[in-house]
Amino acid sequence: MREYEKLFERIDLSEDEYKTFWKELCLIESPTDCKEGVDAVGNYIIEKAMARGWKIEKQEQKISGDCICITMNPDAEGKSICLSGHMDTVHPIGLFGDHPVKIDEDIIYGPGVSDCKGGIVAAFMAMAALDDEGFSARPVKLILQSDEETSSDGSNKTTVQYMCECARDAVAFLNCEPYVMGTAVLKRKGIAKYTFKIKGKAEHAAYCYNGISAITEAAHKIIELEKYKDENGITANCGKIYGGTKTNTVPEECVFKVDFRFSNSDELSEIKNIAQRVADTSYIEGTTCELILESFRDAMELTDKNTALLEKANEIFASTGLVQLSPRSTGGGSDAAYTTNCGIPTIDSIGVELGNIHSKNEYASVSSLKEAAKRIAAICYYI
């Protein structure tokens, strides 16, 4: 039996064990703003890793969950290969009811099952199979991010810095975000989130002609910004708005928040100009607007290093009977942008097969767990 066949057989035989691991991990609800929940996820995985004698490192955080790096073969001579996923989810605790995780034949439902706990389990499953087969050519690191869903604002991006430092000399960085059949992500948009704070003049509704409506000004600004809907370029989405006090009062204040997405640094510069222009323009005479950049995430631009890594991975897949992956781009942000920008060869979105992420109906394909583990293990073994 060839090496990869032995490796894949171990993965197949461990499927039930890791289905349980997956379910138990998702039963620990861990929205980004719940440090206790995120840390509980991390501690659960650390306990599994310690049982195997793997090296544990932790970057402690005050607000976000602690960031973790687990290393198998820490003393091996070869350059490391890094696997990564994030432990936090977007789902508020209790959203999925008293039984948040359900398995129905080949489908598992629950908070974070595909984004991104399934990917973490697949990475651990691959490492365990490599370990059991005596793989010792290089260190294999599993980096567990703790505040990815909020662009690492809670840690002031120190978790991102830690991740990049852990992966600094890696021969490959495999980000285990959700998988779309037959593809891997090599290009992602970046995100810039702005808040617009508008001031007008309050007045009784009976004399509304003497007032200056901040809400009306906001409406004009939002309509202007919503013109930007380029799938391959800049997009703008006003996702939250609040203002005014009572219906019989002209609203003196209004605040709205906008999510901009961009593909490269030139588009980011354009977004800054667009946001400032709209903020500075008074569509209703007498209004003023304060513009605040609330958070930012880098774009993952297409690079030669990432393209070469996917080509190498596809050579490995072809020789081991796995499905080869076509490169794709997506509008959603991820931590793969930061490793790419640090010059670390990166492939994104090779975790479990996704469905309805960021919704109450989030699910993943159960059988995709072992397939993801095989992809990851094969790259680690043969790269």
XYZ file of N, CA and C in Angstrom, residues 3 6 35 53 62 66 74 77 90 103 109 123 132 180 187 251 262 271 279-280 285 335 360 363:
72
model
N 2.074 5.262 0.498
C 2.001 6.084 1.717
C 0.668 6.815 1.834
N -2.226 4.591 2.925
C -2.227 4.337 4.362
C -2.763 5.544 5.130
N -15.702 35.945 25.160
C -14.356 35.412 25.381
C -14.412 34.056 26.068
N 0.792 14.865 22.837
C 2.126 15.350 23.127
C 2.580 16.491 22.243
N -7.191 40.074 26.457
C -8.090 40.573 27.492
C -9.537 40.602 27.028
N -8.294 33.871 23.519
C -6.856 33.682 23.360
C -6.555 33.007 22.024
N 7.696 19.813 16.593
C 8.301 21.145 16.747
C 9.804 21.175 16.500
N 13.454 19.389 11.197
C 14.354 20.296 10.504
C 13.691 21.053 9.355
N -20.424 34.034 14.327
C -21.255 35.253 14.322
C -22.561 35.055 15.082
N -27.402 16.298 13.476
C -26.876 15.578 12.323
C -28.008 14.785 11.687
N -25.986 20.439 11.150
C -26.469 21.805 11.331
C -25.955 22.359 12.660
N -8.503 19.886 9.939
C -7.059 20.101 10.094
C -6.494 19.199 11.192
N 0.063 9.539 13.368
C -0.048 8.090 13.514
C 0.756 7.336 12.453
N -15.883 25.376 -1.363
C -16.875 25.301 -2.436
C -16.355 24.288 -3.447
N -8.043 34.776 -4.116
C -8.256 36.229 -4.158
C -9.513 36.570 -3.365
N -35.659 65.184 13.272
C -34.477 64.523 13.845
C -33.210 65.364 13.718
N -13.317 45.976 -1.393
C -12.401 46.401 -2.437
C -11.445 45.265 -2.787
N -12.159 54.295 -2.338
C -13.193 54.239 -1.296
C -13.010 55.374 -0.299
N -19.429 62.351 2.799
C -19.526 62.954 4.136
C -19.477 64.475 4.057
N -18.641 65.011 3.176
C -18.456 66.465 3.086
C -19.569 67.173 2.314
N -29.108 71.631 3.139
C -28.338 72.768 3.644
C -28.432 72.860 5.172
N -8.557 35.872 7.052
C -7.196 36.081 7.547
C -6.133 35.700 6.528
N -29.059 31.170 10.584
C -29.604 30.206 11.547
C -29.644 28.802 10.947
N -25.098 24.933 7.708
C -24.886 23.492 7.708
C -23.613 23.166 6.943
